[in-house]
Coordinates of N, CA and C in Angstrom, one line a residue:
X29 N -96.6 128.1 112.1 CA -95.8 127.0 112.9 C -95.4 128.5 114.0
X30 N -94.7 128.1 114.7 CA -93.5 129.4 115.8 C -92.1 128.8 115.5
X31 N -91.4 129.9 115.1 CA -90.0 129.2 115.0 C -89.4 130.5 116.3
X32 N -88.4 130.2 116.5 CA -87.7 131.1 117.3 C -86.4 131.0 117.1
X33 N -85.7 132.0 117.2 CA -84.4 132.6 116.6 C -83.7 132.8 118.0
X34 N -82.5 132.3 118.2 CA -81.1 132.6 119.1 C -80.5 133.0 118.5
X35 N -79.8 134.1 118.0 CA -78.7 134.7 117.6 C -77.8 134.3 118.4
X36 N -77.4 134.3 119.9 CA -76.1 134.0 120.5 C -76.5 132.9 121.7
X37 N -76.8 131.9 121.4 CA -77.3 130.5 122.3 C -76.1 130.3 123.2
X38 N -76.3 129.4 123.9 CA -75.1 129.2 125.4 C -75.5 127.7 125.9
X39 N -74.6 127.6 126.3 CA -74.7 126.5 127.2 C -74.6 127.3 128.8
X40 N -75.3 127.3 129.8 CA -75.2 127.7 130.9 C -74.8 126.6 132.0
X41 N -74.0 127.0 133.1 CA -72.6 126.0 133.7 C -73.5 126.4 135.0
X42 N -74.0 125.7 135.6 CA -74.5 126.0 136.9 C -73.6 125.6 138.1
X43 N -73.4 126.5 139.1 CA -72.5 125.6 140.3 C -73.0 126.4 141.3
X44 N -73.3 125.7 142.4 CA -74.0 125.9 143.6 C -73.2 126.1 144.7
X45 N -73.0 127.0 145.3 CA -72.3 127.3 146.2 C -72.4 128.2 147.0
X46 N -72.7 128.2 148.6 CA -72.8 128.7 149.6 C -72.9 130.1 149.7
X47 N -71.7 130.2 149.7 CA -70.4 131.7 149.9 C -69.4 131.9 149.3
X48 N -69.6 131.9 148.0 CA -68.1 131.9 147.2 C -67.4 133.0 147.9
X49 N -65.9 132.3 147.7 CA -64.7 133.5 148.0 C -64.0 133.5 147.1
X50 N -64.0 134.5 146.3 CA -63.0 134.7 145.0 C -61.6 134.8 145.2
X51 N -61.3 134.7 146.0 CA -59.6 134.8 146.2 C -59.0 133.6 146.8
X52 N -60.0 132.4 147.4 CA -59.6 130.8 147.1 C -60.6 130.0 146.5
X53 N -60.1 128.6 146.8 CA -60.7 127.6 146.4 C -62.0 127.3 146.8
X54 N -63.5 127.9 145.7 CA -64.5 127.1 146.3 C -64.9 125.7 146.1
X55 N -65.3 125.1 147.1 CA -65.8 123.4 147.0 C -67.4 123.9 146.5
X56 N -68.0 123.1 145.2 CA -69.3 123.1 144.6 C -70.0 121.8 145.0
X57 N -71.2 122.4 145.8 CA -72.1 121.3 146.3 C -73.0 120.8 145.0
X58 N -73.2 121.2 144.5 CA -73.4 120.8 143.0 C -73.2 121.1 141.6
X59 N -73.4 120.9 140.8 CA -73.3 121.5 139.2 C -73.8 121.1 138.0
X60 N -74.3 121.5 137.2 CA -75.1 121.2 135.7 C -75.3 122.0 134.7
X61 N -75.2 121.1 133.4 CA -75.6 122.4 132.4 C -76.9 121.9 131.9
X62 N -76.7 123.3 130.9 CA -78.6 123.4 130.4 C -78.6 124.0 129.3
X63 N -78.9 123.6 127.9 CA -78.9 124.5 126.7 C -80.0 125.5 127.1
X64 N -79.1 126.7 126.5 CA -79.5 128.3 126.9 C -80.0 129.4 126.0
X65 N -80.5 130.0 126.3 CA -80.3 131.4 125.3 C -81.8 131.5 125.2
X66 N -82.2 133.4 124.9 CA -83.9 133.6 125.2 C -84.6 132.6 123.9
X67 N -84.1 132.4 122.9 CA -85.3 132.2 122.0 C -85.0 130.5 122.4
X68 N -84.1 129.7 123.0 CA -84.0 128.7 123.1 C -85.4 128.3 124.3
X69 N -85.2 129.4 125.4 CA -85.8 129.4 126.7 C -87.8 129.4 125.9
X70 N -87.8 130.3 124.8 CA -89.0 129.8 124.8 C -89.6 128.9 124.2
X71 N -88.6 128.3 123.2 CA -89.2 126.9 122.5 C -89.2 125.8 123.8
X72 N -88.5 126.0 124.7 CA -88.5 125.1 126.0 C -90.3 125.2 126.8
X73 N -90.4 126.7 127.0 CA -91.4 126.6 127.7 C -93.0 126.6 126.4
X74 N -92.8 126.0 125.5 CA -93.8 126.0 124.3 C -93.8 124.6 124.5
X75 N -92.6 123.5 124.8 CA -93.1 122.1 124.7 C -93.5 122.3 126.3
X76 N -93.3 122.6 126.9 CA -94.4 122.5 128.0 C -95.7 122.5 128.3
X77 N -96.2 123.5 127.2 CA -97.3 123.9 126.7 C -98.1 123.0 126.0
X78 N -97.3 122.1 125.4 CA -97.4 121.1 124.3 C -97.5 121.4 122.8
X79 N -97.1 122.8 122.6 CA -97.0 123.4 121.6 C -95.5 123.3 120.8
X80 N -95.5 122.9 119.7 CA -94.4 122.5 118.6 C -93.9 123.8 118.1
X81 N -92.6 123.6 117.8 CA -91.8 125.1 117.2 C -90.6 124.5 116.8
X82 N -90.0 125.7 116.3 CA -88.5 125.2 115.5 C -87.9 126.4 115.9
X83 N -86.5 126.0 116.5 CA -85.3 126.4 117.1 C -84.8 126.5 116.2
X84 N -84.1 127.9 115.7 CA -83.2 128.3 114.8 C -82.1 129.2 115.7
X85 N -80.7 128.4 115.7 CA -79.8 128.8 116.4 C -78.0 128.6 115.8
X86 N -77.5 129.5 116.0 CA -76.1 129.1 115.4 C -75.4 128.3 116.6
X87 N -74.5 127.2 115.7 CA -73.9 125.9 116.5 C -72.8 125.8 116.4
X88 N -71.7 125.8 117.2 CA -70.4 125.6 117.1 C -69.5 124.8 117.7
X89 N -68.9 124.2 117.6 CA -67.8 123.7 118.7 C -68.7 122.5 119.5
X90 N -67.7 122.2 120.6 CA -68.6 121.1 121.5 C -69.7 121.7 122.5
X91 N -69.4 122.6 122.4 CA -71.1 123.7 123.3 C -71.9 123.8 122.5
X92 N -71.9 124.1 120.9 CA -72.8 123.7 120.1 C -73.3 122.4 119.8
X93 N -72.6 121.4 119.9 CA -73.0 120.2 120.0 C -74.2 119.5 120.7
X94 N -73.7 120.1 122.0 CA -74.3 120.0 123.6 C -75.9 120.1 123.3
X95 N -76.1 121.5 122.8 CA -77.2 122.0 122.7 C -77.9 121.2 121.3
X96 N -77.1 120.8 120.4 CA -77.9 119.8 119.3 C -78.5 118.6 120.1
X97 N -77.5 117.9 120.5 CA -78.3 116.7 121.2 C -79.4 116.8 122.1
X98 N -78.8 117.7 123.2 CA -80.2 118.3 124.3 C -81.3 118.5 123.4
X99 N -81.5 119.2 122.4 CA -82.6 119.5 121.6 C -83.4 118.6 121.0
X100 N -82.3 117.8 120.4 CA -83.0 116.4 119.4 C -83.5 115.7 120.4
X101 N -83.6 115.6 121.7 CA -84.5 114.6 122.4 C -85.9 115.2 122.2
X102 N -86.0 116.2 122.3 CA -87.4 116.6 122.0 C -88.1 116.1 121.3
X103 N -89.6 115.9 121.5 CA -90.3 115.5 120.6 C -91.3 116.9 119.9
X104 N -90.6 117.7 120.9 CA -91.7 119.2 120.1 C -91.1 120.0 119.6
X105 N -89.6 120.1 119.7 CA -88.6 121.4 119.5 C -87.9 120.5 118.3
X106 N -88.1 121.2 117.3 CA -87.4 120.5 115.8 C -86.4 121.7 115.9
X107 N -85.2 121.6 116.2 CA -83.8 121.8 116.0 C -83.0 122.1 115.2
X108 N -83.1 123.4 114.5 CA -82.3 123.5 113.4 C -81.0 124.2 113.2
X109 N -80.2 123.9 113.9 CA -78.7 124.3 114.0 C -77.8 125.1 112.4
X110 N -77.5 126.2 112.5 CA -76.5 126.8 111.2 C -74.9 126.7 112.4
X111 N -74.5 125.7 111.0 CA -73.1 125.7 111.9 C -71.9 126.7 111.7
X112 N -71.3 127.2 112.6 CA -70.1 128.3 112.6 C -68.9 128.0 112.6
X113 N -68.0 128.6 112.7 CA -66.5 127.9 112.3 C -65.9 128.0 114.3
X114 N -66.7 128.5 114.9 CA -66.4 129.2 116.2 C -67.2 128.4 117.3
X115 N -66.8 128.6 118.5 CA -67.6 127.7 119.6 C -68.9 128.7 120.4
X116 N -69.9 127.8 120.6 CA -70.8 128.5 121.1 C -70.5 128.9 122.6
X117 N -70.8 129.9 123.1 CA -70.4 130.3 124.4 C -71.1 129.4 125.8
X118 N -70.4 129.4 126.7 CA -70.3 128.9 127.6 C -70.7 129.7 129.0
X119 N -71.8 129.7 129.1 CA -72.1 131.2 130.5 C -72.0 130.4 131.8
X120 N -71.6 130.8 132.9 CA -71.4 130.6 134.1 C -71.8 130.8 135.2
X121 N -72.8 130.4 135.7 CA -74.0 130.9 136.5 C -73.6 130.1 137.8
X122 N -73.1 130.9 138.9 CA -72.7 131.0 140.4 C -74.2 131.2 141.3
X123 N -74.4 129.8 141.9 CA -75.9 130.0 142.4 C -75.4 130.0 144.2
X124 N -75.6 130.7 144.7 CA -76.2 130.7 146.1 C -76.6 131.5 146.8
X125 N -75.7 132.3 148.0 CA -76.7 133.5 148.9 C -77.5 134.6 148.0
X126 N -75.8 134.9 147.2 CA -76.0 135.8 146.0 C -75.8 135.5 144.3
X127 N -76.2 135.7 143.7 CA -75.9 134.9 142.3 C -75.4 135.8 141.9
X128 N -74.3 135.1 141.3 CA -73.5 135.7 139.8 C -73.7 134.8 138.7
X129 N -73.4 136.1 137.2 CA -73.4 135.2 136.3 C -72.4 135.9 135.7
X130 N -71.6 134.9 134.9 CA -70.6 135.1 133.8 C -70.7 134.9 132.4
X131 N -71.1 135.8 132.1 CA -71.3 135.5 130.2 C -70.6 136.2 129.4
X132 N -69.8 135.1 128.5 CA -69.1 135.8 127.4 C -69.8 136.5 126.4
X133 N -68.9 137.5 125.2 CA -69.8 137.7 124.3 C -70.2 136.9 123.6
X134 N -69.5 135.6 122.8 CA -70.2 134.5 121.9 C -69.2 134.5 120.8
X135 N -69.0 133.7 119.8 CA -68.7 133.5 118.7 C -68.8 134.6 117.8
X136 N -67.7 134.8 116.8 CA -68.0 135.4 115.5 C -68.9 134.5 114.7
X137 N -70.1 135.0 114.3 CA -71.1 134.5 113.3 C -70.3 134.5 111.5
X138 N -70.0 133.4 110.9 CA -69.6 133.2 110.0 C -70.5 134.0 109.0
X139 N -69.8 134.8 107.6 CA -71.3 135.2 106.9 C -71.9 134.3 106.1
X140 N -71.3 132.9 106.0 CA -72.0 132.1 105.3 C -73.0 131.2 106.1
X141 N -73.3 131.1 107.3 CA -73.9 130.8 108.3 C -75.2 131.8 108.2
X142 N -74.9 133.0 108.3 CA -76.1 134.4 108.2 C -76.5 134.3 107.0
X143 N -76.1 134.1 106.1 CA -76.6 134.0 104.6 C -77.9 132.3 105.0
X144 N -77.3 131.4 105.1 CA -78.1 130.3 105.2 C -79.1 130.6 106.6
X145 N -79.0 131.1 106.8 CA -80.1 131.6 107.9 C -81.5 132.4 107.1
X146 N -81.0 133.4 106.4 CA -81.4 134.0 105.9 C -82.4 133.6 104.7
X147 N -81.8 132.3 103.9 CA -82.2 131.8 102.8 C -83.0 131.0 103.6
X148 N -83.1 130.1 104.7 CA -84.0 129.2 105.1 C -85.2 130.1 105.2
X149 N -85.2 131.1 106.1 CA -86.8 131.7 106.2 C -87.5 131.8 105.2
X150 N -87.3 131.7 103.4 CA -88.1 131.5 102.3 C -89.0 130.2 103.1
X151 N -88.9 129.4 103.4 CA -89.9 128.4 104.0 C -91.3 129.5 104.9
X152 N -90.9 130.7 105.1 CA -92.1 131.3 106.1 C -93.4 131.1 105.3
X153 N -94.8 130.8 105.8 CA -95.8 131.1 105.3 C -96.4 132.1 106.3
X154 N -97.7 132.7 105.0 CA -98.3 133.7 106.3 C -99.2 133.6 107.7
X155 N -98.7 134.2 108.7 CA -99.3 134.0 109.9 C -98.6 133.3 110.7
X156 N -97.3 132.7 110.2 CA -96.2 132.1 111.0 C -95.5 133.2 112.1
X157 N -94.9 132.8 113.1 CA -94.6 133.9 114.1 C -92.9 133.6 113.7
X158 N -91.8 134.5 114.0 CA -91.0 134.0 114.1 C -90.2 135.1 115.6
X159 N -89.9 134.7 116.6 CA -89.6 135.1 117.6 C -88.1 135.4 117.5
X160 N -87.6 136.5 117.7 CA -86.0 136.8 117.4 C -85.9 137.2 119.2
X161 N -85.0 136.6 119.8 CA -84.8 136.9 121.1 C -83.7 136.7 121.5
X162 N -82.8 137.6 122.3 CA -81.2 137.4 123.0 C -80.3 138.2 122.5
X163 N -79.6 138.1 122.9 CA -78.3 139.3 122.4 C -77.8 139.1 121.0
X164 N -77.1 140.0 120.6 CA -76.5 140.0 118.8 C -75.3 139.0 119.5
X165 N -74.3 138.6 118.9 CA -73.1 138.1 118.6 C -72.0 138.9 117.8
X166 N -70.8 138.7 117.6 CA -69.9 139.4 116.9 C -70.2 138.7 115.5
X167 N -70.7 139.9 114.5 CA -70.4 139.2 112.9 C -71.9 139.8 112.7
X168 N -72.9 139.7 113.8 CA -74.3 140.1 113.8 C -74.7 141.5 113.8
X169 N -75.5 142.5 113.3 CA -75.9 143.8 113.7 C -77.3 144.0 113.7
X170 N -77.7 145.3 113.9 CA -79.0 145.5 113.9 C -79.6 145.6 112.2
X171 N -78.6 145.8 111.4 CA -79.3 145.6 110.1 C -79.4 144.3 109.5
X172 N -78.7 143.4 109.7 CA -78.7 142.2 109.7 C -80.5 141.6 110.1
X173 N -80.6 142.0 111.2 CA -82.0 141.8 111.9 C -83.1 142.8 111.1
X174 N -82.5 143.6 110.7 CA -83.6 144.4 109.8 C -83.7 143.8 108.4
X175 N -82.5 143.2 107.9 CA -83.3 142.4 106.7 C -83.8 140.8 107.1
X176 N -83.5 140.2 108.4 CA -84.7 139.1 108.4 C -86.0 139.6 108.8
X177 N -86.3 141.1 109.2 CA -87.6 141.4 109.4 C -88.2 141.4 108.0
X178 N -87.4 142.0 107.2 CA -88.0 141.9 106.2 C -88.5 141.0 105.3
X179 N -87.4 139.8 105.4 CA -87.9 138.7 104.6 C -89.3 137.9 105.3
X180 N -89.1 138.2 106.8 CA -90.9 138.0 107.8 C -92.1 138.4 107.0
X181 N -91.6 140.5 106.9 CA -92.9 140.7 105.9 C -93.1 140.3 104.7
X182 N -91.8 140.0 104.0 CA -92.3 139.5 102.8 C -92.9 138.4 102.4
X183 N -93.4 137.6 103.7 CA -93.8 135.9 103.7 C -95.2 136.2 104.3
X184 N -95.4 137.6 104.8 CA -96.7 138.0 105.8 C -96.7 137.4 107.1
X185 N -95.6 136.9 107.1 CA -95.5 136.4 108.7 C -95.6 137.6 109.7
X186 N -95.2 137.0 110.8 CA -94.9 138.1 112.6 C -94.2 137.9 112.8
X187 N -93.3 139.2 112.9 CA -91.9 139.3 113.5 C -92.4 139.6 115.4
X188 N -91.9 138.7 116.3 CA -91.7 139.0 117.5 C -90.1 139.3 118.0
X189 N -89.7 140.9 118.8 CA -88.3 141.2 118.4 C -88.2 141.1 120.2
X190 N -87.7 140.5 120.9 CA -87.0 140.3 122.5 C -85.6 140.5 122.8
X191 N -85.1 141.9 121.9 CA -83.4 142.0 121.4 C -83.2 143.2 122.5
X192 N -82.0 143.2 123.6 CA -81.8 144.2 124.0 C -81.2 145.4 123.7
X193 N -80.7 146.6 124.2 CA -80.0 147.6 123.6 C -81.0 148.4 122.5
X194 N -82.1 148.0 122.1 CA -82.8 149.1 120.8 C -83.3 150.2 121.8
X195 N -83.2 151.6 120.8 CA -83.3 152.5 121.3 C -84.6 152.6 120.7
X196 N -85.6 154.1 120.3 CA -86.7 154.0 119.7 C -87.0 154.2 118.1
X197 N -85.8 155.1 118.2 CA -85.8 155.1 116.7 C -85.1 153.9 116.0
X198 N -84.7 153.0 116.6 CA -84.2 151.5 115.9 C -85.4 151.0 115.5
X199 N -86.4 151.2 115.9 CA -87.7 150.8 115.7 C -88.6 151.0 114.1
X200 N -87.8 152.4 113.7 CA -88.4 152.9 112.5 C -88.2 151.7 111.5
X201 N -89.3 151.4 110.9 CA -89.2 150.7 109.5 C -89.6 149.1 109.6
X202 N -89.2 148.5 110.8 CA -89.3 147.5 111.7 C -90.5 146.7 111.4
X203 N -91.3 147.3 111.7 CA -93.0 146.5 111.6 C -93.0 145.9 112.5
X204 N -92.3 145.3 113.9 CA -92.7 144.2 114.7 C -93.9 144.4 115.0
X205 N -94.1 142.9 114.9 CA -95.7 142.5 115.6 C -96.1 142.6 116.9
X206 N -94.8 142.4 117.6 CA -94.6 142.5 119.2 C -93.2 142.7 119.9
X207 N -93.1 143.6 120.6 CA -91.8 143.4 121.5 C -92.2 143.3 122.6
X208 N -91.3 142.6 123.7 CA -91.1 142.8 125.1 C -90.3 142.9 125.9
X209 N -90.4 144.3 126.2 CA -89.1 144.8 126.7 C -89.9 144.7 128.6
X210 N -88.4 144.7 129.2 CA -88.9 144.8 131.0 C -88.7 146.3 131.2
X211 N -89.0 146.8 132.6 CA -89.1 148.0 132.6 C -87.9 148.6 132.5
X212 N -87.3 148.0 132.7 CA -85.7 148.8 132.3 C -85.5 149.0 131.0
X213 N -85.4 147.7 130.0 CA -85.4 147.9 128.3 C -86.2 149.5 128.2
X214 N -87.5 149.2 128.8 CA -88.6 150.2 128.1 C -87.6 151.4 128.3
X215 N -87.9 151.8 129.5 CA -87.0 153.1 130.1 C -85.7 153.5 129.3
X216 N -85.0 152.6 128.8 CA -83.6 152.6 127.9 C -84.0 153.1 126.8
X217 N -85.1 152.4 126.0 CA -85.4 152.6 124.6 C -86.1 154.0 124.4
X218 N -86.8 154.5 125.8 CA -87.0 155.8 125.8 C -86.2 157.2 126.3
X219 N -85.1 156.5 126.3 CA -84.4 157.3 127.2 C -84.7 158.2 128.6
X220 N -85.1 157.6 128.7 CA -86.2 158.0 130.5 C -85.9 157.2 131.9
X221 N -84.2 157.2 132.0 CA -84.0 156.4 133.0 C -85.0 156.4 134.5
X222 N -85.3 157.5 134.7 CA -86.4 157.6 136.3 C -87.6 157.6 135.9
X223 N -88.2 156.9 134.8 CA -89.6 156.8 134.4 C -90.4 155.8 135.4
X224 N -91.3 156.1 136.0 CA -92.2 155.2 137.1 C -92.7 154.5 136.4
X225 N -93.3 153.1 137.2 CA -93.7 152.0 136.5 C -94.9 152.7 136.1
X226 N -95.9 153.4 137.3 CA -96.9 153.5 136.7 C -97.4 154.7 136.1
X227 N -96.6 155.4 135.0 CA -96.6 156.5 133.6 C -96.1 155.6 132.8
X228 N -95.9 154.0 132.7 CA -95.3 153.5 131.7 C -96.5 153.7 130.5
X229 N -97.7 153.8 130.8 CA -98.7 153.2 130.1 C -98.7 154.3 128.9
X230 N -98.6 155.6 129.3 CA -98.7 156.7 128.8 C -97.7 157.2 127.7
X231 N -96.7 156.2 127.8 CA -95.4 156.4 126.4 C -95.9 155.3 125.5
X232 N -96.6 154.4 125.8 CA -96.7 153.1 125.0 C -97.0 153.4 123.3
X233 N -97.9 154.8 123.1 CA -98.1 155.2 121.9 C -96.5 156.0 121.2
X234 N -95.6 155.9 121.9 CA -94.5 156.8 121.1 C -93.7 155.3 120.2
X235 N -93.9 154.0 121.1 CA -93.6 152.7 119.8 C -94.7 152.4 119.0
X236 N -96.1 152.5 118.9 CA -96.6 152.6 118.2 C -96.6 153.5 116.9
X237 N -96.0 154.6 116.9 CA -95.8 155.4 116.1 C -94.8 155.3 115.4
X238 N -93.7 154.5 115.7 CA -92.5 154.0 114.9 C -93.1 152.4 114.4
X239 N -93.9 152.0 114.2 CA -94.7 151.1 113.8 C -94.6 149.7 114.7
X240 N -94.8 149.7 115.8 CA -94.5 148.1 116.2 C -96.1 148.3 116.4
X241 N -96.6 146.9 116.4 CA -97.9 147.2 116.7 C -98.6 146.6 117.8
X242 N -97.6 145.7 118.6 CA -98.0 145.4 120.1 C -96.9 145.2 120.9
X243 N -97.2 146.0 122.3 CA -96.1 146.0 123.0 C -96.8 145.3 124.3
X244 N -95.5 144.2 124.6 CA -95.8 143.5 126.2 C -95.0 143.9 127.0
X245 N -95.4 145.0 127.8 CA -93.9 145.3 128.9 C -94.1 144.4 130.1
X246 N -93.3 143.8 130.2 CA -92.9 142.6 131.9 C -92.8 144.1 133.0
X247 N -93.9 143.9 133.9 CA -93.3 144.4 134.9 C -93.4 143.2 136.4
X248 N -92.8 142.5 136.1 CA -91.9 141.4 137.2 C -93.1 141.1 137.9
X249 N -93.2 141.1 139.0 CA -94.4 140.9 140.1 C -96.0 141.0 140.3
X250 N -95.8 142.7 139.3 CA -96.6 143.7 139.5 C -97.4 143.2 137.9
X251 N -97.3 142.2 137.2 CA -98.0 141.8 136.0 C -97.4 142.2 135.0
X252 N -98.4 142.8 133.9 CA -97.6 143.2 132.6 C -98.5 144.4 131.9
X253 N -98.2 145.2 131.0 CA -98.8 146.5 130.7 C -99.1 145.2 129.0
X254 N -100.0 145.3 128.6 CA -100.2 145.2 127.0 C -100.6 146.4 126.3
X255 N -100.4 146.9 125.2 CA -100.8 147.8 124.4 C -101.2 147.7 123.2
X256 N -101.9 147.9 122.6 CA -102.4 147.2 120.9 C -103.2 147.9 120.1
X257 N -103.7 147.3 119.4 CA -105.1 148.4 118.2 C -106.0 148.4 119.3
X258 N -106.2 147.9 120.1 CA -107.5 147.9 120.7 C -107.0 148.7 121.9
X259 N -106.3 149.0 122.5 CA -105.8 149.5 123.3 C -104.8 149.2 124.7
X260 N -104.9 149.5 125.9 CA -103.7 148.9 126.7 C -104.5 148.8 128.0
X261 N -103.9 147.7 128.5 CA -104.3 146.8 129.3 C -103.2 146.2 130.5
X262 N -103.6 146.5 131.8 CA -102.8 145.6 132.6 C -103.0 144.6 133.0
X263 N -102.6 143.6 132.9 CA -102.6 142.0 133.3 C -102.1 141.6 134.4
X264 N -102.6 141.4 135.7 CA -102.4 141.2 137.0 C -101.4 140.1 136.6
X265 N -100.4 139.6 137.7 CA -99.3 138.4 138.0 C -99.8 137.9 139.5
X266 N -100.4 136.4 139.1 CA -100.7 135.9 140.8 C -99.7 135.3 141.3
X267 N -100.0 135.4 142.5 CA -98.9 135.8 143.7 C -98.2 134.2 144.0
X268 N -96.9 134.2 144.0 CA -96.5 132.8 144.1 C -95.1 133.0 144.9
X269 N -94.8 131.5 145.3 CA -93.3 131.6 145.6 C -92.1 131.7 144.6
X270 N -91.7 132.7 144.9 CA -90.8 133.0 143.8 C -89.7 131.9 143.7
X271 N -89.0 131.5 143.3 CA -87.9 130.0 143.2 C -86.4 130.9 142.2
X272 N -87.1 131.3 141.2 CA -86.0 131.9 140.2 C -86.4 132.8 139.3
X273 N -86.1 133.7 138.9 CA -86.8 134.6 138.1 C -86.0 134.3 136.6
X274 N -84.9 133.7 136.3 CA -84.5 133.4 135.2 C -85.1 132.9 134.2
X275 N -85.3 133.8 132.9 CA -86.4 133.3 131.9 C -87.5 133.2 132.5
X276 N -88.3 134.1 133.6 CA -89.3 134.6 133.2 C -90.1 135.0 132.4
X277 N -89.2 136.1 132.0 CA -89.9 137.3 130.6 C -90.0 136.1 129.3
X278 N -88.9 135.2 129.2 CA -89.1 134.2 128.3 C -90.2 133.6 127.9
X279 N -90.5 133.2 129.7 CA -91.6 132.2 129.4 C -93.1 133.0 129.2
X280 N -93.1 134.5 129.7 CA -94.3 135.1 129.5 C -94.5 135.1 128.0
X281 N -93.3 135.6 127.3 CA -93.5 135.8 125.6 C -93.6 134.4 125.0
X282 N -93.4 133.2 125.4 CA -93.5 132.1 125.0 C -95.2 131.5 124.8
X283 N -96.0 132.1 126.4 CA -97.0 131.5 126.4 C -98.2 132.7 126.1
X284 N -97.3 133.8 125.7 CA -98.3 134.7 124.6 C -98.4 134.1 123.5
X285 N -97.1 133.9 122.8 CA -97.0 133.5 121.2 C -97.8 132.2 121.0
X286 N -98.0 131.4 121.9 CA -98.3 130.2 122.4 C -100.2 130.2 121.9

């Protein structure tokens, strides 16, 4: 079974306006809501591939209820919300000639809900995959993610981490089966802001030395680099007409896990 864990899900509110004027009233041409968060995006991609997954996430208020109801309509995504007293965040996405995103920090996660999630993970079996993906909300830190990874390893399952803001030292002892940084995140975790893309493969071994088994490095239109026990490989990307790049990395991660 593939489990996706979205620590900080959201309802994304898309507003289409051609030329926004921030000092005046803007007339919206189109608007719609969408359940989102990186782990939920992965589950939605797996659904496209006709593969089942269990979506774990924290849910609160009417925004959380919207996500619960939306995912309940899926036949291949088993939604498993852990309810909190706060309200799930609503991200505003302004779509036009230039796109803008306004993402709040998210609610405070109740200790009771955090413990409920840890307790639930006892259902894991060997070879299950748990994808922890997205930003961390208030009340949840890297020590909690470390606790989750410990439970995953204790059950001989596989942990995939796609959490922004990690440094090289943060992976010490986590032993993730896979991480999926993009190039900017890769530079950040190595503390090498000027690292050229063509030199990235030479630094993969640093992550393996910290216990990361596989690294899937997203290079956007240039494809990806994959580094694991059998070596380092470049994967080319097909040339397509780009509509939106939002959740492209989540889609790659879901396809790889599937």
